[in-house]
CSV table of C-alpha atoms in Angstrom, one decimal:
chain,number,residue,atom,x,y,z
A,175,MET,CA,-10.4,1.1,21.4
A,176,LYS,CA,-10.2,4.6,20.3
A,177,LYS,CA,-8.6,6.2,17.4
A,178,ALA,CA,-6.1,7.5,19.6
A,179,ASP,CA,-5.1,4.5,21.0
A,180,LEU,CA,-4.9,2.6,18.0
A,181,ARG,CA,-2.9,4.9,16.6
A,182,LYS,CA,-0.3,4.8,18.8
A,183,GLU,CA,-0.6,0.5,19.0
A,184,LEU,CA,-0.1,0.9,15.1
A,185,ILE,CA,3.0,3.2,15.1
A,186,LYS,CA,4.6,1.0,17.5
A,187,THR,CA,4.4,-2.1,15.5
A,188,ARG,CA,4.9,-0.3,12.2
A,189,GLU,CA,8.3,0.6,14.0
A,190,ALA,CA,8.9,-3.0,15.3
A,191,LEU,CA,9.0,-4.2,12.3
A,192,THR,CA,12.5,-5.3,10.4
A,193,LYS,CA,14.4,-3.0,8.1
A,194,GLU,CA,13.8,-7.2,5.6
A,195,GLU,CA,10.4,-7.1,6.6
A,196,LEU,CA,10.0,-3.6,5.1
A,197,ILE,CA,12.0,-4.3,1.9
A,198,GLU,CA,9.7,-7.5,1.5
A,199,LYS,CA,6.6,-5.8,2.4
A,200,SER,CA,7.4,-2.5,0.2
A,201,GLY,CA,8.5,-4.7,-2.9
A,202,ILE,CA,5.0,-6.5,-2.3
A,203,CYS,CA,3.4,-3.1,-2.7
A,204,VAL,CA,4.8,-1.7,-5.4
A,205,LYS,CA,4.2,-4.4,-7.6
A,206,LYS,CA,0.2,-4.2,-6.4
A,207,LEU,CA,0.9,0.0,-7.1
A,208,GLU,CA,2.3,-0.7,-10.4
A,209,LYS,CA,-0.6,-2.5,-11.9
A,210,LEU,CA,-3.5,-0.8,-10.1
A,211,PHE,CA,-1.3,2.8,-11.9
A,212,LEU,CA,-1.0,1.0,-15.3
A,213,GLU,CA,-5.1,-0.2,-15.3
A,214,TYR,CA,-5.6,4.0,-14.5
A,215,LEU,CA,-3.7,5.5,-17.0
A,216,GLY,CA,-5.3,2.9,-19.4
A,217,LYS,CA,-8.7,4.6,-18.4
A,218,TYR,CA,-7.1,8.5,-18.0
A,219,LYS,CA,-8.0,10.8,-20.5
A,220,ASN,CA,-6.0,13.9,-20.5
A,221,ASN,CA,-2.7,14.8,-21.4
A,222,ILE,CA,-1.1,15.7,-18.1
A,223,LEU,CA,-1.3,12.9,-14.7
A,224,LYS,CA,-0.7,14.9,-11.1
A,225,VAL,CA,0.8,12.1,-8.8
A,226,CYS,CA,1.2,13.3,-5.6
A,227,ALA,CA,3.4,10.8,-3.3
A,228,TYR,CA,5.2,11.1,-0.2
A,229,TYR,CA,7.9,9.9,1.2
A,230,PRO,CA,8.3,7.4,3.6
A,231,LEU,CA,9.3,7.8,7.5
A,232,ASN,CA,9.0,5.8,10.4
A,233,ASN,CA,8.8,2.5,8.6
A,234,GLU,CA,5.7,3.6,6.4
A,235,ILE,CA,5.7,1.6,3.5
A,236,ASP,CA,8.5,2.2,1.2
A,237,LEU,CA,7.6,3.1,-3.0
A,238,ARG,CA,10.5,5.3,-3.7
A,239,GLU,CA,11.2,2.2,-6.5
A,240,PHE,CA,8.1,3.5,-8.1
A,241,TYR,CA,8.3,7.2,-7.9
A,242,VAL,CA,12.0,6.4,-9.8
A,243,LYS,CA,10.8,5.2,-12.5
A,244,LEU,CA,8.4,7.8,-12.3
A,245,LEU,CA,10.8,10.7,-12.3
A,246,LYS,CA,13.2,8.2,-15.4
A,247,LYS,CA,9.9,9.2,-16.9
A,248,GLU,CA,9.4,5.5,-17.6
A,249,TYR,CA,5.4,5.6,-17.6
A,250,ASP,CA,5.3,8.3,-20.2
A,251,THR,CA,4.6,9.0,-24.0
A,252,LYS,CA,3.7,11.0,-26.3
A,253,GLU,CA,0.4,11.5,-25.2
A,254,LEU,CA,0.9,11.5,-21.7
A,255,GLU,CA,2.8,13.5,-19.6
A,256,LEU,CA,3.8,12.8,-15.8
A,257,LYS,CA,4.3,15.1,-12.6
A,258,LEU,CA,5.4,13.9,-9.3
A,259,LEU,CA,4.4,16.2,-6.1
A,260,PHE,CA,5.3,15.6,-3.2
A,261,PRO,CA,3.2,17.6,0.0
A,262,ARG,CA,4.8,20.4,2.0
A,263,VAL,CA,3.7,21.8,5.0
A,264,ASP,CA,3.3,25.5,5.5
A,265,LYS,CA,1.7,27.2,8.6
A,266,LYS,CA,-0.3,24.8,9.2
A,267,LYS,CA,-1.6,24.4,5.5
A,268,MET,CA,-0.3,21.1,3.1
A,269,ASN,CA,-0.1,22.4,-0.2
A,270,PHE,CA,1.9,19.8,-3.3
A,271,TYR,CA,4.8,21.0,-5.6
A,272,ILE,CA,6.6,19.5,-8.7
A,273,VAL,CA,9.8,18.0,-7.7
A,274,ASN,CA,12.1,16.3,-10.9
A,275,SER,CA,14.6,15.0,-8.1
A,276,PHE,CA,14.7,13.3,-4.7
A,277,ASP,CA,18.0,15.8,-4.4
A,278,GLU,CA,14.8,18.6,-4.4
A,279,LEU,CA,13.5,17.3,-0.8
A,280,GLU,CA,15.0,18.6,2.4
A,281,LYS,CA,14.0,17.4,6.1
A,282,GLY,CA,10.5,19.4,6.8
A,283,ASN,CA,8.0,20.0,9.4
A,284,PHE,CA,7.5,16.8,11.4
A,285,ASN,CA,10.7,15.2,9.8
A,286,VAL,CA,9.1,14.6,6.8
A,287,MET,CA,10.9,14.7,3.6
A,288,GLU,CA,9.5,18.2,1.9
A,289,PRO,CA,10.3,19.5,-1.4
A,290,LYS,CA,13.0,22.4,-1.4
A,291,LYS,CA,11.7,26.7,-1.1
A,292,PHE,CA,12.0,26.7,-5.5
A,293,CYS,CA,9.7,23.6,-6.1
A,294,THR,CA,6.9,25.0,-8.3
A,295,GLU,CA,3.5,25.1,-6.4
A,296,VAL,CA,0.2,22.8,-8.6
A,297,PRO,CA,-2.3,25.2,-6.2
A,298,ASP,CA,-5.1,23.3,-6.7
A,299,ILE,CA,-4.6,19.5,-7.4
A,300,ASP,CA,-7.6,18.5,-9.8
A,301,ASN,CA,-7.9,14.7,-11.5
A,302,ALA,CA,-5.0,13.3,-9.9
A,303,PHE,CA,-3.2,9.9,-8.7
A,304,VAL,CA,-3.2,10.4,-4.7
A,305,ILE,CA,-0.6,8.3,-3.0
A,306,THR,CA,-1.9,8.6,0.8
A,307,PRO,CA,0.4,7.2,3.9
A,308,CYS,CA,-1.8,5.8,6.1
A,309,VAL,CA,-1.4,5.1,9.8
A,310,GLY,CA,-4.2,2.5,9.2
A,311,ILE,CA,-7.4,2.0,6.8
A,312,HIS,CA,-10.6,1.3,8.2
A,313,LYS,CA,-12.9,-1.5,6.5
A,314,ASP,CA,-14.7,1.0,5.0
A,315,LYS,CA,-11.5,2.4,3.3
A,316,VAL,CA,-11.5,5.4,5.9
A,317,ARG,CA,-7.7,6.8,6.6
A,318,MET,CA,-5.9,7.2,10.0
A,319,GLY,CA,-3.5,9.4,9.9
A,320,TYR,CA,-1.1,11.2,12.2
A,321,GLY,CA,-4.3,12.8,13.4
A,322,GLY,CA,-3.2,16.7,12.1
A,323,GLY,CA,-5.8,16.3,9.6
A,324,TYR,CA,-3.7,17.7,6.5
A,325,TYR,CA,-5.0,15.1,4.3
A,326,ASP,CA,-8.7,15.5,5.1
A,327,ARG,CA,-8.1,19.3,5.3
A,328,TYR,CA,-6.6,19.3,1.9
A,329,PHE,CA,-8.4,16.8,-0.4
A,330,ALA,CA,-12.1,17.6,1.7
A,331,ASP,CA,-13.6,19.6,-1.1
A,332,LYS,CA,-11.4,18.2,-3.9
A,333,LYS,CA,-13.6,15.3,-5.5
A,334,ASN,CA,-11.9,14.4,-8.6
A,335,ASN,CA,-9.2,12.6,-6.8
A,336,TYR,CA,-8.0,9.1,-7.7
A,337,LEU,CA,-6.8,8.2,-3.4
A,338,LEU,CA,-5.0,5.3,-3.3
A,339,GLY,CA,-4.3,4.5,1.0
A,340,VAL,CA,-1.4,2.7,1.7
A,341,SER,CA,-0.5,1.2,4.7
A,342,HIS,CA,0.8,-2.5,6.0
A,343,ASP,CA,-1.6,-5.0,6.2
A,344,PHE,CA,-1.9,-5.4,10.0
A,345,ALA,CA,-3.1,-2.2,9.2
A,346,LYS,CA,-6.1,-2.9,7.1
A,347,GLU,CA,-9.7,-3.4,7.1
A,348,LEU,CA,-9.6,-1.9,10.8
A,349,ASP,CA,-12.6,-1.5,13.0
A,350,PHE,CA,-12.3,2.4,14.7
A,351,GLU,CA,-15.2,5.3,14.6
A,352,TYR,CA,-14.3,8.0,12.5
A,353,GLU,CA,-15.1,11.3,12.2
A,354,ALA,CA,-17.6,12.6,8.8
A,355,TYR,CA,-14.4,14.5,7.9
A,356,ASP,CA,-12.2,11.6,7.2
A,357,ILE,CA,-11.4,10.7,4.2
A,358,LYS,CA,-12.7,7.8,2.0
A,359,MET,CA,-9.9,6.1,0.0
A,360,ASP,CA,-10.8,4.8,-4.2
A,361,SER,CA,-8.2,2.0,-3.2
A,362,ILE,CA,-6.0,0.7,-0.6
A,363,ILE,CA,-2.8,-1.3,-1.0
């Protein structure tokens, strides 16, 4: 199956999930994410960690429960401060912005919740923990997004980040043709 056709099929399957199924699957992923994140924190050596996140859209895995803990500083220590960032697309270019509350998000391009204009941009994401939404994930951990290439372009030359791909179980371990520019995830949940 061609990548574009597979993408449509996966989105259709995802959108058919019931609210109860989505809540259950999201809860499982939040637990996996917390475990993985705590392991990552144990190895992290800097005093500020940027956590790049996404706001769920169209039955994507919902990790807001985890984001709330970040916003409440539940993972911060004397030695480590965490910054939660969300992407915003301006003129076909994606950048990340610090968000201190969900109130600082508004509906933007593609109906995605994005940081408001007053949020502080972080121009160069480096040594960040990046939570990446995936329509599907290849068995080689290569991400399939919506086809716009925003994440691929943004992280193509930023190799010092930890990329975590998030997708439903039915959309993992897939076999599809991918391009050299498609980014590979470090881990998937």
